[in-house]
PDB file of C-alpha atoms in Angstrom:
ATOM      1  CA  MET A   1      11.588 -26.331  45.151  1.00  0.00           C
ATOM      2  CA  GLY A   2      10.487 -28.052  41.958  1.00  0.00           C
ATOM      3  CA  ILE A   3       9.490 -31.642  41.410  1.00  0.00           C
ATOM      4  CA  PHE A   4      13.097 -32.760  41.245  1.00  0.00           C
ATOM      5  CA  GLY A   5      14.533 -30.196  43.688  1.00  0.00           C
ATOM      6  CA  PHE A   6      17.956 -31.455  44.629  1.00  0.00           C
ATOM      7  CA  PHE A   7      17.741 -34.029  41.824  1.00  0.00           C
ATOM      8  CA  SER A   8      20.297 -32.810  39.293  1.00  0.00           C
ATOM      9  CA  LYS A   9      19.857 -32.707  35.537  1.00  0.00           C
ATOM     10  CA  GLU A  10      22.588 -35.353  35.146  1.00  0.00           C
ATOM     11  CA  LYS A  11      20.881 -37.716  37.589  1.00  0.00           C
ATOM     12  CA  LYS A  12      17.547 -37.192  35.866  1.00  0.00           C
ATOM     13  CA  GLU A  13      19.082 -38.030  32.490  1.00  0.00           C
ATOM     14  CA  THR A  14      20.645 -41.210  33.915  1.00  0.00           C
ATOM     15  CA  LEU A  15      17.312 -42.170  35.469  1.00  0.00           C
ATOM     16  CA  ASP A  16      15.367 -41.538  32.267  1.00  0.00           C
ATOM     17  CA  LYS A  17      17.855 -43.556  30.245  1.00  0.00           C
ATOM     18  CA  GLY A  18      17.879 -46.401  32.769  1.00  0.00           C
ATOM     19  CA  LEU A  19      14.097 -46.663  32.898  1.00  0.00           C
ATOM     20  CA  ALA A  20      13.557 -46.177  29.168  1.00  0.00           C
ATOM     21  CA  ARG A  21      12.740 -49.826  28.433  1.00  0.00           C
ATOM     22  CA  THR A  22      10.208 -50.006  31.250  1.00  0.00           C
ATOM     23  CA  LYS A  23       8.599 -46.768  30.137  1.00  0.00           C
ATOM     24  CA  GLU A  24       8.522 -47.619  26.437  1.00  0.00           C
ATOM     25  CA  SER A  25       7.427 -51.245  26.600  1.00  0.00           C
ATOM     26  CA  VAL A  26       5.143 -51.205  29.617  1.00  0.00           C
ATOM     27  CA  PHE A  27       4.091 -47.912  31.097  1.00  0.00           C
ATOM     28  CA  ALA A  28       3.489 -46.342  27.705  1.00  0.00           C
ATOM     29  CA  LYS A  29       0.681 -48.900  27.417  1.00  0.00           C
ATOM     30  CA  LEU A  30      -1.058 -47.189  30.306  1.00  0.00           C
ATOM     31  CA  THR A  31      -1.395 -44.014  28.290  1.00  0.00           C
ATOM     32  CA  LYS A  32      -2.606 -45.956  25.245  1.00  0.00           C
ATOM     33  CA  ALA A  33      -5.246 -47.695  27.368  1.00  0.00           C
ATOM     34  CA  ILE A  34      -6.840 -44.420  28.347  1.00  0.00           C
ATOM     35  CA  ILE A  35      -6.058 -42.082  25.463  1.00  0.00           C
ATOM     36  CA  GLY A  36      -9.185 -40.738  23.830  1.00  0.00           C
ATOM     37  CA  LYS A  37     -11.317 -42.012  26.700  1.00  0.00           C
ATOM     38  CA  SER A  38     -13.263 -39.663  28.919  1.00  0.00           C
ATOM     39  CA  ARG A  39     -14.696 -42.170  31.340  1.00  0.00           C
ATOM     40  CA  ILE A  40     -13.074 -44.526  33.831  1.00  0.00           C
ATOM     41  CA  ASP A  41     -15.086 -47.666  33.289  1.00  0.00           C
ATOM     42  CA  ASP A  42     -14.565 -51.367  33.941  1.00  0.00           C
ATOM     43  CA  ARG A  43     -12.832 -51.805  30.582  1.00  0.00           C
ATOM     44  CA  ILE A  44     -10.175 -49.225  31.407  1.00  0.00           C
ATOM     45  CA  LEU A  45      -9.677 -50.651  34.896  1.00  0.00           C
ATOM     46  CA  ASP A  46      -9.287 -54.167  33.479  1.00  0.00           C
ATOM     47  CA  ASP A  47      -6.704 -52.895  30.980  1.00  0.00           C
ATOM     48  CA  LEU A  48      -4.809 -51.070  33.712  1.00  0.00           C
ATOM     49  CA  GLU A  49      -4.842 -54.153  35.917  1.00  0.00           C
ATOM     50  CA  GLU A  50      -3.402 -56.337  33.159  1.00  0.00           C
ATOM     51  CA  ILE A  51      -0.687 -53.821  32.291  1.00  0.00           C
ATOM     52  CA  LEU A  52       0.435 -53.384  35.897  1.00  0.00           C
ATOM     53  CA  ILE A  53       0.531 -57.114  36.583  1.00  0.00           C
ATOM     54  CA  THR A  54       2.508 -57.858  33.417  1.00  0.00           C
ATOM     55  CA  SER A  55       4.996 -55.130  34.392  1.00  0.00           C
ATOM     56  CA  ASP A  56       5.799 -57.120  37.565  1.00  0.00           C
ATOM     57  CA  VAL A  57       4.184 -54.639  39.923  1.00  0.00           C
ATOM     58  CA  GLY A  58       2.602 -57.721  41.514  1.00  0.00           C
ATOM     59  CA  VAL A  59      -1.009 -58.824  41.921  1.00  0.00           C
ATOM     60  CA  ASP A  60      -1.612 -57.508  45.439  1.00  0.00           C
ATOM     61  CA  THR A  61      -0.111 -54.096  44.753  1.00  0.00           C
ATOM     62  CA  THR A  62      -1.945 -53.848  41.417  1.00  0.00           C
ATOM     63  CA  LEU A  63      -5.300 -54.562  43.061  1.00  0.00           C
ATOM     64  CA  LYS A  64      -4.521 -51.937  45.687  1.00  0.00           C
ATOM     65  CA  ILE A  65      -3.768 -49.341  43.000  1.00  0.00           C
ATOM     66  CA  ILE A  66      -6.923 -50.222  41.058  1.00  0.00           C
ATOM     67  CA  ALA A  67      -9.032 -49.955  44.221  1.00  0.00           C
ATOM     68  CA  ARG A  68      -7.619 -46.507  44.915  1.00  0.00           C
ATOM     69  CA  ILE A  69      -8.373 -45.356  41.385  1.00  0.00           C
ATOM     70  CA  GLN A  70     -11.936 -46.682  41.658  1.00  0.00           C
ATOM     71  CA  LYS A  71     -12.435 -44.775  44.889  1.00  0.00           C
ATOM     72  CA  ARG A  72     -11.144 -41.527  43.439  1.00  0.00           C
ATOM     73  CA  ALA A  73     -13.162 -41.928  40.249  1.00  0.00           C
ATOM     74  CA  ALA A  74     -16.418 -42.793  42.047  1.00  0.00           C
ATOM     75  CA  ALA A  75     -17.494 -39.180  42.458  1.00  0.00           C
ATOM     76  CA  ASP A  76     -16.734 -38.133  38.901  1.00  0.00           C
ATOM     77  CA  LYS A  77     -16.093 -40.829  36.314  1.00  0.00           C
ATOM     78  CA  TYR A  78     -15.448 -38.341  33.525  1.00  0.00           C
ATOM     79  CA  VAL A  79     -11.766 -37.390  33.420  1.00  0.00           C
ATOM     80  CA  THR A  80      -9.212 -36.437  30.808  1.00  0.00           C
ATOM     81  CA  THR A  81      -6.260 -38.598  29.844  1.00  0.00           C
ATOM     82  CA  ASP A  82      -3.927 -36.192  31.654  1.00  0.00           C
ATOM     83  CA  GLU A  83      -6.031 -36.433  34.801  1.00  0.00           C
ATOM     84  CA  MET A  84      -5.992 -40.215  34.676  1.00  0.00           C
ATOM     85  CA  THR A  85      -2.214 -40.263  34.274  1.00  0.00           C
ATOM     86  CA  ALA A  86      -1.897 -37.822  37.180  1.00  0.00           C
ATOM     87  CA  ILE A  87      -4.040 -40.091  39.370  1.00  0.00           C
ATOM     88  CA  LEU A  88      -1.839 -43.085  38.584  1.00  0.00           C
ATOM     89  CA  ARG A  89       1.304 -41.080  39.286  1.00  0.00           C
ATOM     90  CA  GLU A  90      -0.041 -39.809  42.599  1.00  0.00           C
ATOM     91  CA  GLU A  91      -1.289 -43.172  43.827  1.00  0.00           C
ATOM     92  CA  ILE A  92       1.985 -44.959  43.038  1.00  0.00           C
ATOM     93  CA  ALA A  93       3.997 -42.161  44.666  1.00  0.00           C
ATOM     94  CA  ASP A  94       1.720 -42.400  47.721  1.00  0.00           C
ATOM     95  CA  LEU A  95       2.367 -46.146  47.982  1.00  0.00           C
ATOM     96  CA  LEU A  96       6.099 -45.536  47.961  1.00  0.00           C
ATOM     97  CA  THR A  97       5.716 -42.778  50.551  1.00  0.00           C
ATOM     98  CA  GLU A  98       3.734 -45.052  52.858  1.00  0.00           C
ATOM     99  CA  ASN A  99       6.655 -47.470  52.789  1.00  0.00           C
ATOM    100  CA  GLN A 100       9.082 -44.652  53.613  1.00  0.00           C
ATOM    101  CA  THR A 101      10.738 -45.163  50.267  1.00  0.00           C
ATOM    102  CA  GLY A 102      12.815 -42.575  48.506  1.00  0.00           C
ATOM    103  CA  ASP A 103      13.907 -38.952  48.698  1.00  0.00           C
ATOM    104  CA  MET A 104      17.179 -39.232  50.616  1.00  0.00           C
ATOM    105  CA  GLU A 105      19.186 -36.290  49.359  1.00  0.00           C
ATOM    106  CA  ASP A 106      22.553 -37.967  48.950  1.00  0.00           C
ATOM    107  CA  PHE A 107      24.835 -40.801  49.972  1.00  0.00           C
ATOM    108  CA  SER A 108      25.040 -40.068  53.676  1.00  0.00           C
ATOM    109  CA  VAL A 109      24.759 -41.826  57.026  1.00  0.00           C
ATOM    110  CA  PRO A 110      23.453 -40.661  60.423  1.00  0.00           C
ATOM    111  CA  ALA A 111      25.945 -38.428  62.210  1.00  0.00           C
ATOM    112  CA  ASP A 112      25.195 -40.035  65.578  1.00  0.00           C
ATOM    113  CA  ARG A 113      26.158 -43.545  64.431  1.00  0.00           C
ATOM    114  CA  ARG A 114      29.830 -43.780  63.572  1.00  0.00           C
ATOM    115  CA  PRO A 115      30.923 -46.079  62.222  1.00  0.00           C
ATOM    116  CA  TYR A 116      27.622 -46.805  60.512  1.00  0.00           C
ATOM    117  CA  VAL A 117      27.582 -50.527  59.761  1.00  0.00           C
ATOM    118  CA  ILE A 118      25.859 -51.899  56.658  1.00  0.00           C
ATOM    119  CA  MET A 119      25.548 -55.661  56.227  1.00  0.00           C
ATOM    120  CA  VAL A 120      24.801 -56.484  52.596  1.00  0.00           C
ATOM    121  CA  VAL A 121      22.841 -59.628  51.698  1.00  0.00           C
ATOM    122  CA  GLY A 122      21.555 -61.127  48.454  1.00  0.00           C
ATOM    123  CA  VAL A 123      22.015 -64.111  46.162  1.00  0.00           C
ATOM    124  CA  ASN A 124      24.991 -64.483  43.861  1.00  0.00           C
ATOM    125  CA  GLY A 125      24.590 -62.756  40.518  1.00  0.00           C
ATOM    126  CA  VAL A 126      22.298 -59.905  41.531  1.00  0.00           C
ATOM    127  CA  GLY A 127      25.072 -57.321  41.488  1.00  0.00           C
ATOM    128  CA  LYS A 128      25.782 -57.431  45.224  1.00  0.00           C
ATOM    129  CA  THR A 129      29.559 -56.965  45.047  1.00  0.00           C
ATOM    130  CA  THR A 130      29.235 -54.279  42.368  1.00  0.00           C
ATOM    131  CA  THR A 131      26.672 -52.436  44.491  1.00  0.00           C
ATOM    132  CA  ILE A 132      29.023 -52.558  47.479  1.00  0.00           C
ATOM    133  CA  GLY A 133      31.834 -51.132  45.353  1.00  0.00           C
ATOM    134  CA  LYS A 134      29.656 -48.330  44.033  1.00  0.00           C
ATOM    135  CA  LEU A 135      28.380 -47.537  47.528  1.00  0.00           C
ATOM    136  CA  ALA A 136      31.963 -47.329  48.780  1.00  0.00           C
ATOM    137  CA  TYR A 137      32.789 -44.972  45.915  1.00  0.00           C
ATOM    138  CA  GLN A 138      29.779 -42.745  46.564  1.00  0.00           C
ATOM    139  CA  PHE A 139      30.320 -42.617  50.334  1.00  0.00           C
ATOM    140  CA  LYS A 140      33.983 -41.753  49.859  1.00  0.00           C
ATOM    141  CA  LYS A 141      33.044 -39.123  47.284  1.00  0.00           C
ATOM    142  CA  SER A 142      30.792 -37.615  49.974  1.00  0.00           C
ATOM    143  CA  GLY A 143      33.835 -37.248  52.220  1.00  0.00           C
ATOM    144  CA  LEU A 144      33.269 -40.305  54.409  1.00  0.00           C
ATOM    145  CA  ASN A 145      35.947 -42.717  55.632  1.00  0.00           C
ATOM    146  CA  VAL A 146      34.867 -46.159  54.379  1.00  0.00           C
ATOM    147  CA  TYR A 147      35.934 -49.712  55.248  1.00  0.00           C
ATOM    148  CA  LEU A 148      35.005 -52.937  53.438  1.00  0.00           C
ATOM    149  CA  GLY A 149      34.718 -56.398  54.956  1.00  0.00           C
ATOM    150  CA  ALA A 150      34.960 -59.498  52.695  1.00  0.00           C
ATOM    151  CA  ALA A 151      32.811 -61.890  54.741  1.00  0.00           C
ATOM    152  CA  ASP A 152      31.728 -63.963  51.734  1.00  0.00           C
ATOM    153  CA  THR A 153      34.564 -66.417  52.349  1.00  0.00           C
ATOM    154  CA  PHE A 154      32.957 -69.314  50.472  1.00  0.00           C
ATOM    155  CA  ARG A 155      33.592 -67.912  46.998  1.00  0.00           C
ATOM    156  CA  ALA A 156      37.085 -66.941  45.944  1.00  0.00           C
ATOM    157  CA  ALA A 157      35.604 -64.766  43.205  1.00  0.00           C
ATOM    158  CA  ALA A 158      33.596 -62.757  45.740  1.00  0.00           C
ATOM    159  CA  VAL A 159      36.703 -61.834  47.736  1.00  0.00           C
ATOM    160  CA  GLU A 160      38.723 -61.133  44.605  1.00  0.00           C
ATOM    161  CA  GLN A 161      36.015 -58.888  43.174  1.00  0.00           C
ATOM    162  CA  LEU A 162      35.730 -56.936  46.405  1.00  0.00           C
ATOM    163  CA  VAL A 163      39.523 -56.496  46.510  1.00  0.00           C
ATOM    164  CA  ILE A 164      39.358 -55.048  42.978  1.00  0.00           C
ATOM    165  CA  TRP A 165      36.672 -52.606  44.069  1.00  0.00           C
ATOM    166  CA  SER A 166      38.761 -51.716  47.125  1.00  0.00           C
ATOM    167  CA  GLU A 167      41.705 -50.861  44.890  1.00  0.00           C
ATOM    168  CA  ARG A 168      39.528 -49.055  42.366  1.00  0.00           C
ATOM    169  CA  THR A 169      37.910 -46.816  44.965  1.00  0.00           C
ATOM    170  CA  GLY A 170      40.894 -46.448  47.284  1.00  0.00           C
ATOM    171  CA  VAL A 171      38.952 -47.895  50.220  1.00  0.00           C
ATOM    172  CA  PRO A 172      40.650 -50.267  52.719  1.00  0.00           C
ATOM    173  CA  ILE A 173      39.419 -53.852  52.918  1.00  0.00           C
ATOM    174  CA  VAL A 174      39.653 -56.513  55.616  1.00  0.00           C
ATOM    175  CA  LYS A 175      39.783 -60.101  54.403  1.00  0.00           C
ATOM    176  CA  GLN A 176      40.937 -63.553  55.471  1.00  0.00           C
ATOM    177  CA  LYS A 177      41.759 -66.766  53.639  1.00  0.00           C
ATOM    178  CA  MET A 178      39.124 -68.775  51.809  1.00  0.00           C
ATOM    179  CA  GLY A 179      36.846 -70.797  54.065  1.00  0.00           C
ATOM    180  CA  SER A 180      37.415 -68.590  57.099  1.00  0.00           C
ATOM    181  CA  ASP A 181      34.577 -67.940  59.497  1.00  0.00           C
ATOM    182  CA  PRO A 182      32.553 -65.030  58.020  1.00  0.00           C
ATOM    183  CA  ALA A 183      31.758 -63.766  61.521  1.00  0.00           C
ATOM    184  CA  SER A 184      35.482 -63.564  62.243  1.00  0.00           C
ATOM    185  CA  VAL A 185      35.972 -61.352  59.178  1.00  0.00           C
ATOM    186  CA  ALA A 186      33.131 -59.102  60.305  1.00  0.00           C
ATOM    187  CA  PHE A 187      34.640 -58.863  63.786  1.00  0.00           C
ATOM    188  CA  ASP A 188      38.081 -57.919  62.468  1.00  0.00           C
ATOM    189  CA  THR A 189      36.588 -55.393  60.048  1.00  0.00           C
ATOM    190  CA  LEU A 190      34.594 -53.574  62.714  1.00  0.00           C
ATOM    191  CA  ARG A 191      37.484 -53.579  65.150  1.00  0.00           C
ATOM    192  CA  SER A 192      39.846 -52.116  62.536  1.00  0.00           C
ATOM    193  CA  ALA A 193      37.261 -49.611  61.327  1.00  0.00           C
ATOM    194  CA  LYS A 194      36.530 -48.446  64.850  1.00  0.00           C
ATOM    195  CA  ALA A 195      40.225 -48.079  65.681  1.00  0.00           C
ATOM    196  CA  ASN A 196      40.721 -45.969  62.549  1.00  0.00           C
ATOM    197  CA  GLN A 197      37.641 -43.806  63.131  1.00  0.00           C
ATOM    198  CA  ALA A 198      35.776 -44.971  60.042  1.00  0.00           C
ATOM    199  CA  ASP A 199      32.440 -43.384  59.161  1.00  0.00           C
ATOM    200  CA  VAL A 200      30.970 -46.307  57.218  1.00  0.00           C
ATOM    201  CA  VAL A 201      31.599 -50.054  57.228  1.00  0.00           C
ATOM    202  CA  ILE A 202      30.159 -52.263  54.484  1.00  0.00           C
ATOM    203  CA  ILE A 203      30.192 -56.015  55.105  1.00  0.00           C
ATOM    204  CA  ASP A 204      29.677 -58.451  52.226  1.00  0.00           C
ATOM    205  CA  THR A 205      28.030 -61.810  53.039  1.00  0.00           C
ATOM    206  CA  ALA A 206      27.591 -65.105  51.215  1.00  0.00           C
ATOM    207  CA  GLY A 207      24.812 -65.173  48.637  1.00  0.00           C
ATOM    208  CA  ARG A 208      23.456 -68.651  49.195  1.00  0.00           C
ATOM    209  CA  LEU A 209      19.831 -69.749  49.437  1.00  0.00           C
ATOM    210  CA  HIS A 210      20.208 -73.521  49.190  1.00  0.00           C
ATOM    211  CA  ASN A 211      19.341 -73.939  52.861  1.00  0.00           C
ATOM    212  CA  LYS A 212      17.395 -71.168  54.580  1.00  0.00           C
ATOM    213  CA  ILE A 213      18.162 -72.478  58.070  1.00  0.00           C
ATOM    214  CA  ASN A 214      21.910 -72.416  57.447  1.00  0.00           C
ATOM    215  CA  LEU A 215      21.641 -68.955  55.918  1.00  0.00           C
ATOM    216  CA  MET A 216      19.666 -67.694  58.899  1.00  0.00           C
ATOM    217  CA  ASN A 217      22.169 -69.168  61.353  1.00  0.00           C
ATOM    218  CA  GLU A 218      25.126 -67.684  59.504  1.00  0.00           C
ATOM    219  CA  LEU A 219      23.651 -64.192  59.257  1.00  0.00           C
ATOM    220  CA  THR A 220      22.553 -64.311  62.894  1.00  0.00           C
ATOM    221  CA  LYS A 221      26.065 -65.278  63.983  1.00  0.00           C
ATOM    222  CA  ILE A 222      27.609 -62.429  61.998  1.00  0.00           C
ATOM    223  CA  ARG A 223      25.228 -59.960  63.611  1.00  0.00           C
ATOM    224  CA  GLN A 224      25.913 -61.265  67.111  1.00  0.00           C
ATOM    225  CA  VAL A 225      29.663 -61.034  66.640  1.00  0.00           C
ATOM    226  CA  MET A 226      29.355 -57.476  65.295  1.00  0.00           C
ATOM    227  CA  LYS A 227      27.631 -56.431  68.517  1.00  0.00           C
ATOM    228  CA  LYS A 228      30.708 -57.403  70.511  1.00  0.00           C
ATOM    229  CA  VAL A 229      32.506 -54.514  68.829  1.00  0.00           C
ATOM    230  CA  ILE A 230      29.623 -52.093  68.186  1.00  0.00           C
ATOM    231  CA  PRO A 231      26.579 -52.930  70.358  1.00  0.00           C
ATOM    232  CA  ASP A 232      23.920 -51.593  67.973  1.00  0.00           C
ATOM    233  CA  ALA A 233      25.473 -52.988  64.771  1.00  0.00           C
ATOM    234  CA  PRO A 234      24.515 -53.650  62.084  1.00  0.00           C
ATOM    235  CA  HIS A 235      22.580 -50.448  61.652  1.00  0.00           C
ATOM    236  CA  GLU A 236      21.412 -51.403  58.192  1.00  0.00           C
ATOM    237  CA  ILE A 237      20.807 -54.757  56.537  1.00  0.00           C
ATOM    238  CA  LEU A 238      20.694 -53.990  52.836  1.00  0.00           C
ATOM    239  CA  LEU A 239      19.140 -56.583  50.521  1.00  0.00           C
ATOM    240  CA  VAL A 240      20.315 -56.351  46.908  1.00  0.00           C
ATOM    241  CA  LEU A 241      17.812 -57.563  44.294  1.00  0.00           C
ATOM    242  CA  ASP A 242      18.117 -57.913  40.533  1.00  0.00           C
ATOM    243  CA  GLY A 243      15.226 -55.915  39.093  1.00  0.00           C
ATOM    244  CA  SER A 244      15.469 -57.683  35.741  1.00  0.00           C
ATOM    245  CA  THR A 245      14.331 -60.979  37.297  1.00  0.00           C
ATOM    246  CA  GLY A 246      10.832 -59.678  38.033  1.00  0.00           C
ATOM    247  CA  GLN A 247       8.903 -62.131  40.194  1.00  0.00           C
ATOM    248  CA  ASN A 248      12.099 -64.007  41.120  1.00  0.00           C
ATOM    249  CA  ALA A 249      13.135 -60.865  42.980  1.00  0.00           C
ATOM    250  CA  PHE A 250       9.953 -61.197  45.052  1.00  0.00           C
ATOM    251  CA  GLU A 251      10.917 -64.744  46.025  1.00  0.00           C
ATOM    252  CA  GLN A 252      14.440 -63.708  46.965  1.00  0.00           C
ATOM    253  CA  ALA A 253      13.002 -60.934  49.121  1.00  0.00           C
ATOM    254  CA  ARG A 254      10.759 -63.466  50.874  1.00  0.00           C
ATOM    255  CA  GLN A 255      13.700 -65.761  51.599  1.00  0.00           C
ATOM    256  CA  PHE A 256      15.976 -63.075  52.975  1.00  0.00           C
ATOM    257  CA  THR A 257      13.348 -61.231  54.997  1.00  0.00           C
ATOM    258  CA  ALA A 258      12.573 -64.586  56.638  1.00  0.00           C
ATOM    259  CA  ALA A 259      16.275 -65.208  57.314  1.00  0.00           C
ATOM    260  CA  THR A 260      17.201 -61.813  58.735  1.00  0.00           C
ATOM    261  CA  GLU A 261      15.806 -58.374  59.563  1.00  0.00           C
ATOM    262  CA  VAL A 262      16.215 -56.591  56.241  1.00  0.00           C
ATOM    263  CA  ASN A 263      15.511 -52.870  56.590  1.00  0.00           C
ATOM    264  CA  ALA A 264      16.669 -51.450  53.245  1.00  0.00           C
ATOM    265  CA  LEU A 265      16.642 -52.472  49.584  1.00  0.00           C
ATOM    266  CA  ALA A 266      18.823 -51.858  46.558  1.00  0.00           C
ATOM    267  CA  VAL A 267      17.288 -52.824  43.204  1.00  0.00           C
ATOM    268  CA  THR A 268      19.865 -53.282  40.448  1.00  0.00           C
ATOM    269  CA  LYS A 269      20.004 -53.763  36.669  1.00  0.00           C
ATOM    270  CA  LEU A 270      16.925 -51.664  35.931  1.00  0.00           C
ATOM    271  CA  ASP A 271      18.578 -50.302  32.791  1.00  0.00           C
ATOM    272  CA  GLY A 272      18.435 -53.647  30.987  1.00  0.00           C
ATOM    273  CA  THR A 273      14.839 -54.572  31.649  1.00  0.00           C
ATOM    274  CA  ALA A 274      11.208 -53.632  31.065  1.00  0.00           C
ATOM    275  CA  LYS A 275      10.375 -54.847  34.583  1.00  0.00           C
ATOM    276  CA  GLY A 276      10.987 -51.622  36.470  1.00  0.00           C
ATOM    277  CA  GLY A 277       7.545 -51.956  38.049  1.00  0.00           C
ATOM    278  CA  VAL A 278       9.051 -54.510  40.416  1.00  0.00           C
ATOM    279  CA  VAL A 279      10.406 -51.609  42.489  1.00  0.00           C
ATOM    280  CA  ILE A 280       6.842 -50.533  43.261  1.00  0.00           C
ATOM    281  CA  GLY A 281       5.577 -54.021  44.068  1.00  0.00           C
ATOM    282  CA  ILE A 282       8.462 -55.100  46.288  1.00  0.00           C
ATOM    283  CA  SER A 283       8.414 -51.863  48.264  1.00  0.00           C
ATOM    284  CA  ASP A 284       4.667 -52.169  48.835  1.00  0.00           C
ATOM    285  CA  HIS A 285       4.566 -55.900  49.549  1.00  0.00           C
ATOM    286  CA  PHE A 286       7.440 -56.072  52.028  1.00  0.00           C
ATOM    287  CA  ARG A 287       7.092 -52.602  53.550  1.00  0.00           C
ATOM    288  CA  ILE A 288      10.849 -52.109  53.232  1.00  0.00           C
ATOM    289  CA  PRO A 289      12.188 -48.833  51.830  1.00  0.00           C
ATOM    290  CA  VAL A 290      14.080 -48.854  48.559  1.00  0.00           C
ATOM    291  CA  LYS A 291      17.233 -46.793  49.207  1.00  0.00           C
ATOM    292  CA  TYR A 292      19.218 -47.329  46.015  1.00  0.00           C
ATOM    293  CA  ILE A 293      18.624 -48.275  42.385  1.00  0.00           C
ATOM    294  CA  GLY A 294      21.156 -49.467  39.824  1.00  0.00           C
ATOM    295  CA  LEU A 295      20.837 -47.958  36.341  1.00  0.00           C
ATOM    296  CA  GLY A 296      24.017 -49.058  34.590  1.00  0.00           C
ATOM    297  CA  GLU A 297      27.610 -50.198  34.917  1.00  0.00           C
ATOM    298  CA  GLY A 298      29.227 -46.827  35.662  1.00  0.00           C
ATOM    299  CA  LEU A 299      30.264 -45.706  39.142  1.00  0.00           C
ATOM    300  CA  GLU A 300      27.707 -42.892  38.977  1.00  0.00           C
ATOM    301  CA  ASP A 301      24.902 -45.212  37.850  1.00  0.00           C
ATOM    302  CA  LEU A 302      23.968 -46.250  41.387  1.00  0.00           C
ATOM    303  CA  GLN A 303      21.503 -43.628  42.562  1.00  0.00           C
ATOM    304  CA  VAL A 304      19.844 -42.777  45.828  1.00  0.00           C
ATOM    305  CA  PHE A 305      16.211 -43.624  45.135  1.00  0.00           C
ATOM    306  CA  ASN A 306      13.956 -40.611  44.683  1.00  0.00           C
ATOM    307  CA  LYS A 307      10.318 -41.666  44.434  1.00  0.00           C
ATOM    308  CA  LYS A 308       9.071 -38.495  42.754  1.00  0.00           C
ATOM    309  CA  ALA A 309      11.782 -38.584  40.124  1.00  0.00           C
ATOM    310  CA  PHE A 310      11.199 -42.311  39.597  1.00  0.00           C
ATOM    311  CA  VAL A 311       7.451 -41.997  39.062  1.00  0.00           C
ATOM    312  CA  ASN A 312       7.762 -38.917  36.870  1.00  0.00           C
ATOM    313  CA  SER A 313      10.403 -40.638  34.761  1.00  0.00           C
ATOM    314  CA  LEU A 314       8.000 -43.519  34.131  1.00  0.00           C
ATOM    315  CA  PHE A 315       4.956 -41.402  33.307  1.00  0.00           C
ATOM    316  CA  GLY A 316       6.635 -38.337  31.890  1.00  0.00           C
ATOM    317  CA  GLU A 317       6.460 -34.901  33.448  1.00  0.00           C
TER     318      GLU A 317
END
């Protein structure tokens, strides 16, 4: 199996297009920093450090990458440009592997957990509702029976948007009137989904960070109520982050990981930014696997994250 294996030509083209700004404006600088050089010295390492930090990889992760490069270069400081690029590619891919990030083959859920319950969290404006809609589309396309739950009852627009996605994808939705108890919506959704032998349930939640204690209490209540219907639910708490916000995405991740037990990430809007390095930094810093990345507005532009394809798209094959 080649580098991309199950990664189709169409998916690769979408990935390359979506990451083009990051590659052209940031990671291309990595090649320029080392081109024509035959020795990894302090000057090159300083240049690499600056480029990685300014690409929103993050300080801690950047220092970790630099330390790894120093260790590998200690024995033989004379390398070609291609070798240096290969080292960078390998070390970043290794970081993602250590965090169990990437390389799911498709949009699937464990066969022994049906319905598989996903609770989606994230602030307003990051593409949360759109990501839910695209997930529903992809799961249904994979032959799964999907249910949506509109538990963000504090914003009329959130419910309305999710209803539109429900209609667009042909996936049933459970909702209540504005201001209803979000936990009640989650309860009704799981009960209906279970009765109708659903494979996947996706629950939207309110995207508010104005009071972390209130957020924590609300999310905890939703989870507790879910367990009354399905004892081990939710199986996945998916945090949606806007990749174009760079370091703000780090802060959002801190807030939500403190408020609830996030165990998966979706990073959106990578097609409109040069800050694609944030995927690497967030995955490394929070030790939470990135499962999905958003590369555009189309239904097919939400991809299962493949670390090898991601790194090779940034550095070139």
